[in-house]
mmCIF file of the C-alpha atoms, coordinates in Angstrom:
data_MODEL
# 
_entry.id   MODEL 
# 
loop_
_atom_site.group_PDB 
_atom_site.id 
_atom_site.type_symbol 
_atom_site.label_atom_id 
_atom_site.label_alt_id 
_atom_site.label_comp_id 
_atom_site.label_asym_id 
_atom_site.label_entity_id 
_atom_site.label_seq_id 
_atom_site.pdbx_PDB_ins_code 
_atom_site.Cartn_x 
_atom_site.Cartn_y 
_atom_site.Cartn_z 
_atom_site.occupancy 
_atom_site.B_iso_or_equiv 
_atom_site.pdbx_formal_charge 
_atom_site.auth_seq_id 
_atom_site.auth_comp_id 
_atom_site.auth_asym_id 
_atom_site.auth_atom_id 
_atom_site.pdbx_PDB_model_num 
ATOM 1   C CA . MET A 1 1   ? -12.917 15.250  67.056 1.00 0.00 ? 1   MET A CA 1 
ATOM 2   C CA . ILE A 1 2   ? -11.103 18.502  64.557 1.00 0.00 ? 2   ILE A CA 1 
ATOM 3   C CA . LEU A 1 3   ? -11.443 21.723  67.154 1.00 0.00 ? 3   LEU A CA 1 
ATOM 4   C CA . ASN A 1 4   ? -10.359 24.906  64.956 1.00 0.00 ? 4   ASN A CA 1 
ATOM 5   C CA . ARG A 1 5   ? -10.013 28.031  66.205 1.00 0.00 ? 5   ARG A CA 1 
ATOM 6   C CA . GLU A 1 6   ? -8.526  30.297  63.593 1.00 0.00 ? 6   GLU A CA 1 
ATOM 7   C CA . GLU A 1 7   ? -4.979  30.158  64.154 1.00 0.00 ? 7   GLU A CA 1 
ATOM 8   C CA . ASP A 1 8   ? -4.736  26.968  67.192 1.00 0.00 ? 8   ASP A CA 1 
ATOM 9   C CA . ARG A 1 9   ? -6.284  23.424  66.528 1.00 0.00 ? 9   ARG A CA 1 
ATOM 10  C CA . ALA A 1 10  ? -6.622  20.396  68.413 1.00 0.00 ? 10  ALA A CA 1 
ATOM 11  C CA . ILE A 1 11  ? -7.015  16.781  67.463 1.00 0.00 ? 11  ILE A CA 1 
ATOM 12  C CA . LEU A 1 12  ? -8.653  14.449  69.473 1.00 0.00 ? 12  LEU A CA 1 
ATOM 13  C CA . THR A 1 13  ? -7.608  10.985  68.340 1.00 0.00 ? 13  THR A CA 1 
ATOM 14  C CA . HIS A 1 14  ? -9.799  7.718   69.851 1.00 0.00 ? 14  HIS A CA 1 
ATOM 15  C CA . LEU A 1 15  ? -6.607  4.782   69.872 1.00 0.00 ? 15  LEU A CA 1 
ATOM 16  C CA . GLY A 1 16  ? -8.522  2.165   68.671 1.00 0.00 ? 16  GLY A CA 1 
ATOM 17  C CA . LEU A 1 17  ? -6.755  -0.340  67.102 1.00 0.00 ? 17  LEU A CA 1 
ATOM 18  C CA . ILE A 1 18  ? -4.228  2.217   66.112 1.00 0.00 ? 18  ILE A CA 1 
ATOM 19  C CA . ALA A 1 19  ? -1.579  1.418   69.141 1.00 0.00 ? 19  ALA A CA 1 
ATOM 20  C CA . ASP A 1 20  ? -1.990  -2.058  68.616 1.00 0.00 ? 20  ASP A CA 1 
ATOM 21  C CA . LEU A 1 21  ? 0.330   -2.751  65.034 1.00 0.00 ? 21  LEU A CA 1 
ATOM 22  C CA . GLN A 1 22  ? 3.053   -4.668  65.745 1.00 0.00 ? 22  GLN A CA 1 
ATOM 23  C CA . ALA A 1 23  ? 6.125   -5.092  63.473 1.00 0.00 ? 23  ALA A CA 1 
ATOM 24  C CA . SER A 1 24  ? 5.163   -8.896  63.579 1.00 0.00 ? 24  SER A CA 1 
ATOM 25  C CA . ASP A 1 25  ? 1.624   -7.884  61.918 1.00 0.00 ? 25  ASP A CA 1 
ATOM 26  C CA . ILE A 1 26  ? 3.767   -6.591  58.765 1.00 0.00 ? 26  ILE A CA 1 
ATOM 27  C CA . PRO A 1 27  ? 4.753   -9.755  56.922 1.00 0.00 ? 27  PRO A CA 1 
ATOM 28  C CA . ASP A 1 28  ? 7.729   -10.060 54.269 1.00 0.00 ? 28  ASP A CA 1 
ATOM 29  C CA . ASP A 1 29  ? 5.540   -11.180 52.153 1.00 0.00 ? 29  ASP A CA 1 
ATOM 30  C CA . LEU A 1 30  ? 2.783   -8.424  51.937 1.00 0.00 ? 30  LEU A CA 1 
ATOM 31  C CA . LEU A 1 31  ? 6.759   -5.929  52.373 1.00 0.00 ? 31  LEU A CA 1 
ATOM 32  C CA . ARG A 1 32  ? 7.808   -7.665  48.401 1.00 0.00 ? 32  ARG A CA 1 
ATOM 33  C CA . ARG A 1 33  ? 4.461   -7.131  46.918 1.00 0.00 ? 33  ARG A CA 1 
ATOM 34  C CA . SER A 1 34  ? 4.980   -3.526  47.700 1.00 0.00 ? 34  SER A CA 1 
ATOM 35  C CA . HIS A 1 35  ? 7.392   -0.653  46.707 1.00 0.00 ? 35  HIS A CA 1 
ATOM 36  C CA . HIS A 1 36  ? 7.637   1.792   49.590 1.00 0.00 ? 36  HIS A CA 1 
ATOM 37  C CA . VAL A 1 37  ? 6.905   1.674   53.695 1.00 0.00 ? 37  VAL A CA 1 
ATOM 38  C CA . HIS A 1 38  ? 5.562   5.013   54.781 1.00 0.00 ? 38  HIS A CA 1 
ATOM 39  C CA . VAL A 1 39  ? 4.369   5.518   58.931 1.00 0.00 ? 39  VAL A CA 1 
ATOM 40  C CA . ALA A 1 40  ? 2.489   8.534   59.812 1.00 0.00 ? 40  ALA A CA 1 
ATOM 41  C CA . SER A 1 41  ? 1.097   8.934   63.474 1.00 0.00 ? 41  SER A CA 1 
ATOM 42  C CA . TYR A 1 42  ? 4.120   7.562   65.170 1.00 0.00 ? 42  TYR A CA 1 
ATOM 43  C CA . PHE A 1 43  ? 3.516   8.879   68.594 1.00 0.00 ? 43  PHE A CA 1 
ATOM 44  C CA . LEU A 1 44  ? -0.045  6.828   68.562 1.00 0.00 ? 44  LEU A CA 1 
ATOM 45  C CA . GLN A 1 45  ? 1.560   3.832   67.602 1.00 0.00 ? 45  GLN A CA 1 
ATOM 46  C CA . THR A 1 46  ? 3.353   3.258   70.971 1.00 0.00 ? 46  THR A CA 1 
ATOM 47  C CA . LYS A 1 47  ? 3.203   -1.345  69.907 1.00 0.00 ? 47  LYS A CA 1 
ATOM 48  C CA . LEU A 1 48  ? 4.826   -0.176  66.977 1.00 0.00 ? 48  LEU A CA 1 
ATOM 49  C CA . GLN A 1 49  ? 7.934   1.931   68.072 1.00 0.00 ? 49  GLN A CA 1 
ATOM 50  C CA . PRO A 1 50  ? 10.207  -0.473  69.326 1.00 0.00 ? 50  PRO A CA 1 
ATOM 51  C CA . ASP A 1 51  ? 10.246  -2.736  66.270 1.00 0.00 ? 51  ASP A CA 1 
ATOM 52  C CA . LEU A 1 52  ? 10.264  0.113   63.494 1.00 0.00 ? 52  LEU A CA 1 
ATOM 53  C CA . PRO A 1 53  ? 13.594  0.675   62.786 1.00 0.00 ? 53  PRO A CA 1 
ATOM 54  C CA . ALA A 1 54  ? 13.666  -2.711  62.630 1.00 0.00 ? 54  ALA A CA 1 
ATOM 55  C CA . LEU A 1 55  ? 10.743  -3.054  59.967 1.00 0.00 ? 55  LEU A CA 1 
ATOM 56  C CA . PHE A 1 56  ? 12.358  -0.422  57.921 1.00 0.00 ? 56  PHE A CA 1 
ATOM 57  C CA . GLN A 1 57  ? 15.329  -2.444  57.677 1.00 0.00 ? 57  GLN A CA 1 
ATOM 58  C CA . ARG A 1 58  ? 13.643  -5.219  56.824 1.00 0.00 ? 58  ARG A CA 1 
ATOM 59  C CA . ALA A 1 59  ? 11.886  -3.187  53.909 1.00 0.00 ? 59  ALA A CA 1 
ATOM 60  C CA . HIS A 1 60  ? 15.278  -2.249  52.874 1.00 0.00 ? 60  HIS A CA 1 
ATOM 61  C CA . SER A 1 61  ? 16.794  -5.572  52.856 1.00 0.00 ? 61  SER A CA 1 
ATOM 62  C CA . LEU A 1 62  ? 13.984  -6.394  50.252 1.00 0.00 ? 62  LEU A CA 1 
ATOM 63  C CA . GLY A 1 63  ? 13.988  -3.159  48.243 1.00 0.00 ? 63  GLY A CA 1 
ATOM 64  C CA . LEU A 1 64  ? 11.578  -1.054  49.590 1.00 0.00 ? 64  LEU A CA 1 
ATOM 65  C CA . THR A 1 65  ? 12.687  2.799   50.194 1.00 0.00 ? 65  THR A CA 1 
ATOM 66  C CA . THR A 1 66  ? 11.085  3.957   53.679 1.00 0.00 ? 66  THR A CA 1 
ATOM 67  C CA . SER A 1 67  ? 9.364   8.046   55.066 1.00 0.00 ? 67  SER A CA 1 
ATOM 68  C CA . LEU A 1 68  ? 8.541   8.492   58.194 1.00 0.00 ? 68  LEU A CA 1 
ATOM 69  C CA . ASP A 1 69  ? 5.842   11.411  59.695 1.00 0.00 ? 69  ASP A CA 1 
ATOM 70  C CA . THR A 1 70  ? 5.873   11.855  63.614 1.00 0.00 ? 70  THR A CA 1 
ATOM 71  C CA . ASN A 1 71  ? 3.343   14.350  63.715 1.00 0.00 ? 71  ASN A CA 1 
ATOM 72  C CA . TYR A 1 72  ? 2.958   15.760  66.783 1.00 0.00 ? 72  TYR A CA 1 
ATOM 73  C CA . ASP A 1 73  ? 3.869   13.895  70.168 1.00 0.00 ? 73  ASP A CA 1 
ATOM 74  C CA . PRO A 1 74  ? 1.581   14.034  72.668 1.00 0.00 ? 74  PRO A CA 1 
ATOM 75  C CA . SER A 1 75  ? 3.933   13.511  75.738 1.00 0.00 ? 75  SER A CA 1 
ATOM 76  C CA . GLU A 1 76  ? 6.134   16.783  74.232 1.00 0.00 ? 76  GLU A CA 1 
ATOM 77  C CA . LYS A 1 77  ? 9.143   14.621  74.932 1.00 0.00 ? 77  LYS A CA 1 
ATOM 78  C CA . TRP A 1 78  ? 10.586  13.793  71.769 1.00 0.00 ? 78  TRP A CA 1 
ATOM 79  C CA . VAL A 1 79  ? 13.049  11.037  72.236 1.00 0.00 ? 79  VAL A CA 1 
ATOM 80  C CA . GLY A 1 80  ? 14.214  7.934   70.591 1.00 0.00 ? 80  GLY A CA 1 
ATOM 81  C CA . PHE A 1 81  ? 15.207  8.957   66.511 1.00 0.00 ? 81  PHE A CA 1 
ATOM 82  C CA . ASP A 1 82  ? 18.497  8.144   66.351 1.00 0.00 ? 82  ASP A CA 1 
ATOM 83  C CA . GLU A 1 83  ? 18.103  4.706   65.495 1.00 0.00 ? 83  GLU A CA 1 
ATOM 84  C CA . LEU A 1 84  ? 14.820  5.379   63.452 1.00 0.00 ? 84  LEU A CA 1 
ATOM 85  C CA . LEU A 1 85  ? 16.049  8.148   61.291 1.00 0.00 ? 85  LEU A CA 1 
ATOM 86  C CA . SER A 1 86  ? 18.763  6.157   60.020 1.00 0.00 ? 86  SER A CA 1 
ATOM 87  C CA . ALA A 1 87  ? 16.553  3.941   58.400 1.00 0.00 ? 87  ALA A CA 1 
ATOM 88  C CA . THR A 1 88  ? 14.244  6.415   57.326 1.00 0.00 ? 88  THR A CA 1 
ATOM 89  C CA . ASP A 1 89  ? 15.172  7.634   53.531 1.00 0.00 ? 89  ASP A CA 1 
ATOM 90  C CA . VAL A 1 90  ? 12.650  10.317  53.538 1.00 0.00 ? 90  VAL A CA 1 
ATOM 91  C CA . PHE A 1 91  ? 11.955  12.066  56.806 1.00 0.00 ? 91  PHE A CA 1 
ATOM 92  C CA . LEU A 1 92  ? 8.561   14.617  56.639 1.00 0.00 ? 92  LEU A CA 1 
ATOM 93  C CA . PRO A 1 93  ? 8.709   16.482  59.830 1.00 0.00 ? 93  PRO A CA 1 
ATOM 94  C CA . ASN A 1 94  ? 6.409   20.044  60.315 1.00 0.00 ? 94  ASN A CA 1 
ATOM 95  C CA . LYS A 1 95  ? 8.687   23.064  61.025 1.00 0.00 ? 95  LYS A CA 1 
ATOM 96  C CA . THR A 1 96  ? 7.469   22.712  64.843 1.00 0.00 ? 96  THR A CA 1 
ATOM 97  C CA . GLU A 1 97  ? 8.136   18.842  65.128 1.00 0.00 ? 97  GLU A CA 1 
ATOM 98  C CA . ALA A 1 98  ? 11.570  20.096  63.719 1.00 0.00 ? 98  ALA A CA 1 
ATOM 99  C CA . LEU A 1 99  ? 12.886  21.707  65.717 1.00 0.00 ? 99  LEU A CA 1 
ATOM 100 C CA . SER A 1 100 ? 11.492  19.728  68.938 1.00 0.00 ? 100 SER A CA 1 
ATOM 101 C CA . ILE A 1 101 ? 13.486  16.734  67.774 1.00 0.00 ? 101 ILE A CA 1 
ATOM 102 C CA . THR A 1 102 ? 16.914  18.572  67.085 1.00 0.00 ? 102 THR A CA 1 
ATOM 103 C CA . LYS A 1 103 ? 15.606  20.986  70.080 1.00 0.00 ? 103 LYS A CA 1 
ATOM 104 C CA . LEU A 1 104 ? 17.350  23.885  67.393 1.00 0.00 ? 104 LEU A CA 1 
ATOM 105 C CA . THR A 1 105 ? 15.499  27.632  67.081 1.00 0.00 ? 105 THR A CA 1 
ATOM 106 C CA . ASP A 1 106 ? 16.312  27.762  63.320 1.00 0.00 ? 106 ASP A CA 1 
ATOM 107 C CA . VAL A 1 107 ? 14.810  25.152  60.642 1.00 0.00 ? 107 VAL A CA 1 
ATOM 108 C CA . GLU A 1 108 ? 17.704  24.780  58.041 1.00 0.00 ? 108 GLU A CA 1 
ATOM 109 C CA . SER A 1 109 ? 20.201  23.740  61.146 1.00 0.00 ? 109 SER A CA 1 
ATOM 110 C CA . ALA A 1 110 ? 17.577  21.438  61.833 1.00 0.00 ? 110 ALA A CA 1 
ATOM 111 C CA . ALA A 1 111 ? 17.212  20.931  58.519 1.00 0.00 ? 111 ALA A CA 1 
ATOM 112 C CA . ARG A 1 112 ? 20.567  19.583  57.764 1.00 0.00 ? 112 ARG A CA 1 
ATOM 113 C CA . GLN A 1 113 ? 20.953  18.021  60.927 1.00 0.00 ? 113 GLN A CA 1 
ATOM 114 C CA . LEU A 1 114 ? 17.429  15.509  60.556 1.00 0.00 ? 114 LEU A CA 1 
ATOM 115 C CA . ALA A 1 115 ? 19.254  15.267  56.917 1.00 0.00 ? 115 ALA A CA 1 
ATOM 116 C CA . ASN A 1 116 ? 22.716  14.047  58.519 1.00 0.00 ? 116 ASN A CA 1 
ATOM 117 C CA . LYS A 1 117 ? 20.342  11.111  60.598 1.00 0.00 ? 117 LYS A CA 1 
ATOM 118 C CA . SER A 1 118 ? 18.525  10.007  57.653 1.00 0.00 ? 118 SER A CA 1 
ATOM 119 C CA . LYS A 1 119 ? 19.056  10.420  53.802 1.00 0.00 ? 119 LYS A CA 1 
ATOM 120 C CA . LEU A 1 120 ? 16.623  13.344  53.377 1.00 0.00 ? 120 LEU A CA 1 
ATOM 121 C CA . ALA A 1 121 ? 14.838  15.828  55.260 1.00 0.00 ? 121 ALA A CA 1 
ATOM 122 C CA . ALA A 1 122 ? 11.866  17.501  53.910 1.00 0.00 ? 122 ALA A CA 1 
ATOM 123 C CA . ILE A 1 123 ? 10.521  19.918  56.662 1.00 0.00 ? 123 ILE A CA 1 
ATOM 124 C CA . LYS A 1 124 ? 6.735   21.930  56.161 1.00 0.00 ? 124 LYS A CA 1 
ATOM 125 C CA . LEU A 1 125 ? 6.630   25.309  56.738 1.00 0.00 ? 125 LEU A CA 1 
ATOM 126 C CA . GLY A 1 126 ? 3.150   25.920  55.964 1.00 0.00 ? 126 GLY A CA 1 
ATOM 127 C CA . ALA A 1 127 ? 2.144   28.834  54.219 1.00 0.00 ? 127 ALA A CA 1 
ATOM 128 C CA . GLU A 1 128 ? 6.263   29.621  53.384 1.00 0.00 ? 128 GLU A CA 1 
ATOM 129 C CA . GLY A 1 129 ? 7.097   26.231  51.384 1.00 0.00 ? 129 GLY A CA 1 
ATOM 130 C CA . ALA A 1 130 ? 8.994   23.961  52.541 1.00 0.00 ? 130 ALA A CA 1 
ATOM 131 C CA . LEU A 1 131 ? 12.344  23.340  53.055 1.00 0.00 ? 131 LEU A CA 1 
ATOM 132 C CA . ALA A 1 132 ? 14.233  19.724  52.183 1.00 0.00 ? 132 ALA A CA 1 
ATOM 133 C CA . CYS A 1 133 ? 18.031  18.960  53.297 1.00 0.00 ? 133 CYS A CA 1 
ATOM 134 C CA . SER A 1 134 ? 19.906  15.893  51.259 1.00 0.00 ? 134 SER A CA 1 
ATOM 135 C CA . GLN A 1 135 ? 23.729  15.617  51.462 1.00 0.00 ? 135 GLN A CA 1 
ATOM 136 C CA . ASN A 1 136 ? 24.061  18.859  53.522 1.00 0.00 ? 136 ASN A CA 1 
ATOM 137 C CA . ASN A 1 137 ? 22.131  20.790  50.264 1.00 0.00 ? 137 ASN A CA 1 
ATOM 138 C CA . LEU A 1 138 ? 19.535  22.839  51.067 1.00 0.00 ? 138 LEU A CA 1 
ATOM 139 C CA . THR A 1 139 ? 16.604  23.281  48.322 1.00 0.00 ? 139 THR A CA 1 
ATOM 140 C CA . GLN A 1 140 ? 13.383  25.913  49.443 1.00 0.00 ? 140 GLN A CA 1 
ATOM 141 C CA . SER A 1 141 ? 10.572  25.930  47.763 1.00 0.00 ? 141 SER A CA 1 
ATOM 142 C CA . SER A 1 142 ? 7.097   28.272  47.546 1.00 0.00 ? 142 SER A CA 1 
ATOM 143 C CA . SER A 1 143 ? 3.550   27.668  48.235 1.00 0.00 ? 143 SER A CA 1 
ATOM 144 C CA . ILE A 1 144 ? 0.905   28.731  45.814 1.00 0.00 ? 144 ILE A CA 1 
ATOM 145 C CA . PRO A 1 145 ? -2.332  31.358  47.194 1.00 0.00 ? 145 PRO A CA 1 
ATOM 146 C CA . VAL A 1 146 ? -5.491  29.629  47.674 1.00 0.00 ? 146 VAL A CA 1 
ATOM 147 C CA . HIS A 1 147 ? -8.231  30.302  50.217 1.00 0.00 ? 147 HIS A CA 1 
ATOM 148 C CA . VAL A 1 148 ? -7.324  28.630  53.358 1.00 0.00 ? 148 VAL A CA 1 
ATOM 149 C CA . VAL A 1 149 ? -10.155 26.518  54.865 1.00 0.00 ? 149 VAL A CA 1 
ATOM 150 C CA . ASP A 1 150 ? -9.225  24.103  56.976 1.00 0.00 ? 150 ASP A CA 1 
ATOM 151 C CA . THR A 1 151 ? -5.763  23.044  57.336 1.00 0.00 ? 151 THR A CA 1 
ATOM 152 C CA . VAL A 1 152 ? -5.972  19.822  59.126 1.00 0.00 ? 152 VAL A CA 1 
ATOM 153 C CA . GLY A 1 153 ? -5.045  16.973  56.207 1.00 0.00 ? 153 GLY A CA 1 
ATOM 154 C CA . ALA A 1 154 ? -2.391  19.138  54.589 1.00 0.00 ? 154 ALA A CA 1 
ATOM 155 C CA . GLY A 1 155 ? 0.768   17.514  55.840 1.00 0.00 ? 155 GLY A CA 1 
ATOM 156 C CA . ASP A 1 156 ? 0.023   14.321  55.089 1.00 0.00 ? 156 ASP A CA 1 
ATOM 157 C CA . THR A 1 157 ? -1.524  16.140  51.133 1.00 0.00 ? 157 THR A CA 1 
ATOM 158 C CA . PHE A 1 158 ? 2.287   17.574  51.202 1.00 0.00 ? 158 PHE A CA 1 
ATOM 159 C CA . ASP A 1 159 ? 2.676   13.941  52.228 1.00 0.00 ? 159 ASP A CA 1 
ATOM 160 C CA . SER A 1 160 ? 1.947   11.970  49.155 1.00 0.00 ? 160 SER A CA 1 
ATOM 161 C CA . GLY A 1 161 ? 2.830   14.820  46.381 1.00 0.00 ? 161 GLY A CA 1 
ATOM 162 C CA . PHE A 1 162 ? 6.282   14.628  48.196 1.00 0.00 ? 162 PHE A CA 1 
ATOM 163 C CA . MET A 1 163 ? 6.594   10.940  47.982 1.00 0.00 ? 163 MET A CA 1 
ATOM 164 C CA . TYR A 1 164 ? 4.893   10.503  44.049 1.00 0.00 ? 164 TYR A CA 1 
ATOM 165 C CA . GLY A 1 165 ? 7.997   12.693  42.797 1.00 0.00 ? 165 GLY A CA 1 
ATOM 166 C CA . TYR A 1 166 ? 10.739  10.921  45.354 1.00 0.00 ? 166 TYR A CA 1 
ATOM 167 C CA . LEU A 1 167 ? 9.440   7.504   43.592 1.00 0.00 ? 167 LEU A CA 1 
ATOM 168 C CA . ASN A 1 168 ? 8.981   8.970   40.389 1.00 0.00 ? 168 ASN A CA 1 
ATOM 169 C CA . ASN A 1 169 ? 12.668  9.585   40.650 1.00 0.00 ? 169 ASN A CA 1 
ATOM 170 C CA . TRP A 1 170 ? 11.902  13.547  40.121 1.00 0.00 ? 170 TRP A CA 1 
ATOM 171 C CA . PRO A 1 171 ? 14.487  16.213  40.405 1.00 0.00 ? 171 PRO A CA 1 
ATOM 172 C CA . ILE A 1 172 ? 14.474  17.612  44.546 1.00 0.00 ? 172 ILE A CA 1 
ATOM 173 C CA . GLU A 1 173 ? 12.833  21.123  42.962 1.00 0.00 ? 173 GLU A CA 1 
ATOM 174 C CA . LYS A 1 174 ? 10.294  19.673  41.368 1.00 0.00 ? 174 LYS A CA 1 
ATOM 175 C CA . THR A 1 175 ? 9.079   17.261  44.194 1.00 0.00 ? 175 THR A CA 1 
ATOM 176 C CA . LEU A 1 176 ? 9.280   19.415  46.648 1.00 0.00 ? 176 LEU A CA 1 
ATOM 177 C CA . ARG A 1 177 ? 7.204   21.959  44.390 1.00 0.00 ? 177 ARG A CA 1 
ATOM 178 C CA . LEU A 1 178 ? 4.521   19.382  43.971 1.00 0.00 ? 178 LEU A CA 1 
ATOM 179 C CA . ALA A 1 179 ? 4.218   18.719  47.631 1.00 0.00 ? 179 ALA A CA 1 
ATOM 180 C CA . CYS A 1 180 ? 4.364   22.170  48.473 1.00 0.00 ? 180 CYS A CA 1 
ATOM 181 C CA . VAL A 1 181 ? 0.810   22.449  46.185 1.00 0.00 ? 181 VAL A CA 1 
ATOM 182 C CA . CYS A 1 182 ? -0.706  19.228  47.171 1.00 0.00 ? 182 CYS A CA 1 
ATOM 183 C CA . GLY A 1 183 ? -0.683  20.765  50.707 1.00 0.00 ? 183 GLY A CA 1 
ATOM 184 C CA . ALA A 1 184 ? -2.215  24.377  49.579 1.00 0.00 ? 184 ALA A CA 1 
ATOM 185 C CA . MET A 1 185 ? -4.902  22.959  47.084 1.00 0.00 ? 185 MET A CA 1 
ATOM 186 C CA . SER A 1 186 ? -6.334  20.477  50.042 1.00 0.00 ? 186 SER A CA 1 
ATOM 187 C CA . THR A 1 187 ? -7.076  23.397  52.781 1.00 0.00 ? 187 THR A CA 1 
ATOM 188 C CA . GLN A 1 188 ? -9.740  24.925  50.406 1.00 0.00 ? 188 GLN A CA 1 
ATOM 189 C CA . LYS A 1 189 ? -11.795 22.522  51.774 1.00 0.00 ? 189 LYS A CA 1 
ATOM 190 C CA . ALA A 1 190 ? -13.269 21.273  55.458 1.00 0.00 ? 190 ALA A CA 1 
ATOM 191 C CA . GLY A 1 191 ? -12.193 18.129  56.630 1.00 0.00 ? 191 GLY A CA 1 
ATOM 192 C CA . GLY A 1 192 ? -8.939  15.916  56.053 1.00 0.00 ? 192 GLY A CA 1 
ATOM 193 C CA . THR A 1 193 ? -9.502  14.818  52.725 1.00 0.00 ? 193 THR A CA 1 
ATOM 194 C CA . GLU A 1 194 ? -12.767 16.201  51.116 1.00 0.00 ? 194 GLU A CA 1 
ATOM 195 C CA . GLY A 1 195 ? -9.732  18.770  49.672 1.00 0.00 ? 195 GLY A CA 1 
ATOM 196 C CA . GLN A 1 196 ? -6.730  16.679  48.626 1.00 0.00 ? 196 GLN A CA 1 
ATOM 197 C CA . PRO A 1 197 ? -6.863  17.712  44.495 1.00 0.00 ? 197 PRO A CA 1 
ATOM 198 C CA . THR A 1 198 ? -5.638  15.182  41.560 1.00 0.00 ? 198 THR A CA 1 
ATOM 199 C CA . LEU A 1 199 ? -2.945  15.084  40.070 1.00 0.00 ? 199 LEU A CA 1 
ATOM 200 C CA . GLU A 1 200 ? -3.840  16.700  37.167 1.00 0.00 ? 200 GLU A CA 1 
ATOM 201 C CA . GLU A 1 201 ? -5.048  19.911  38.970 1.00 0.00 ? 201 GLU A CA 1 
ATOM 202 C CA . ASP A 1 202 ? -1.703  19.865  41.165 1.00 0.00 ? 202 ASP A CA 1 
ATOM 203 C CA . LEU A 1 203 ? 1.049   19.712  37.610 1.00 0.00 ? 203 LEU A CA 1 
ATOM 204 C CA . LYS A 1 204 ? -0.357  23.028  36.680 1.00 0.00 ? 204 LYS A CA 1 
ATOM 205 C CA . TYR A 1 205 ? 1.525   24.857  38.996 1.00 0.00 ? 205 TYR A CA 1 
ATOM 206 C CA . VAL A 1 206 ? 4.393   22.245  38.580 1.00 0.00 ? 206 VAL A CA 1 
ATOM 207 C CA . SER A 1 207 ? 7.057   22.739  35.846 1.00 0.00 ? 207 SER A CA 1 
# 
């Protein structure tokens, strides 16, 4: 259940089986048929958390890349990331999450710290676009003007755009721009998936 009121938003989640997934449920045979492993809603997947670094390392040993979007921590403790980020190729937090995890107050410093732990950090900045850092090199991209109806799902759509560029070996500038466009375009309709754009629609804004 998603509660939206102007700038304030709350999401109530019935966990169901979300918290029951374990790394042992993901066999090597499945990984061998894949190219990449992406994990989201980290804080809701309590049985996956302890073995996620080992799962990411197992994926690496089989030639896969890995990415992580934690989403918000309901407990607001923001702990347990050093080992996990060292096994993460792409870390995709938003600004609030990045600042909370690093306990810093400016997003550029947070991006540098997170990129020192993972290989690449891309931080979502909402209407301001996004910031990426790899090997201490910062890249920033603007968003596009859109009529915002609902921001639910924008972060996940950003992730999908970023990973498309990343997995196709695009330059970081173009990858980050596509991600920003994807996230912005998805806000124009209500719900988390209804507004997701096609790649063709996104590429009109990416050079």
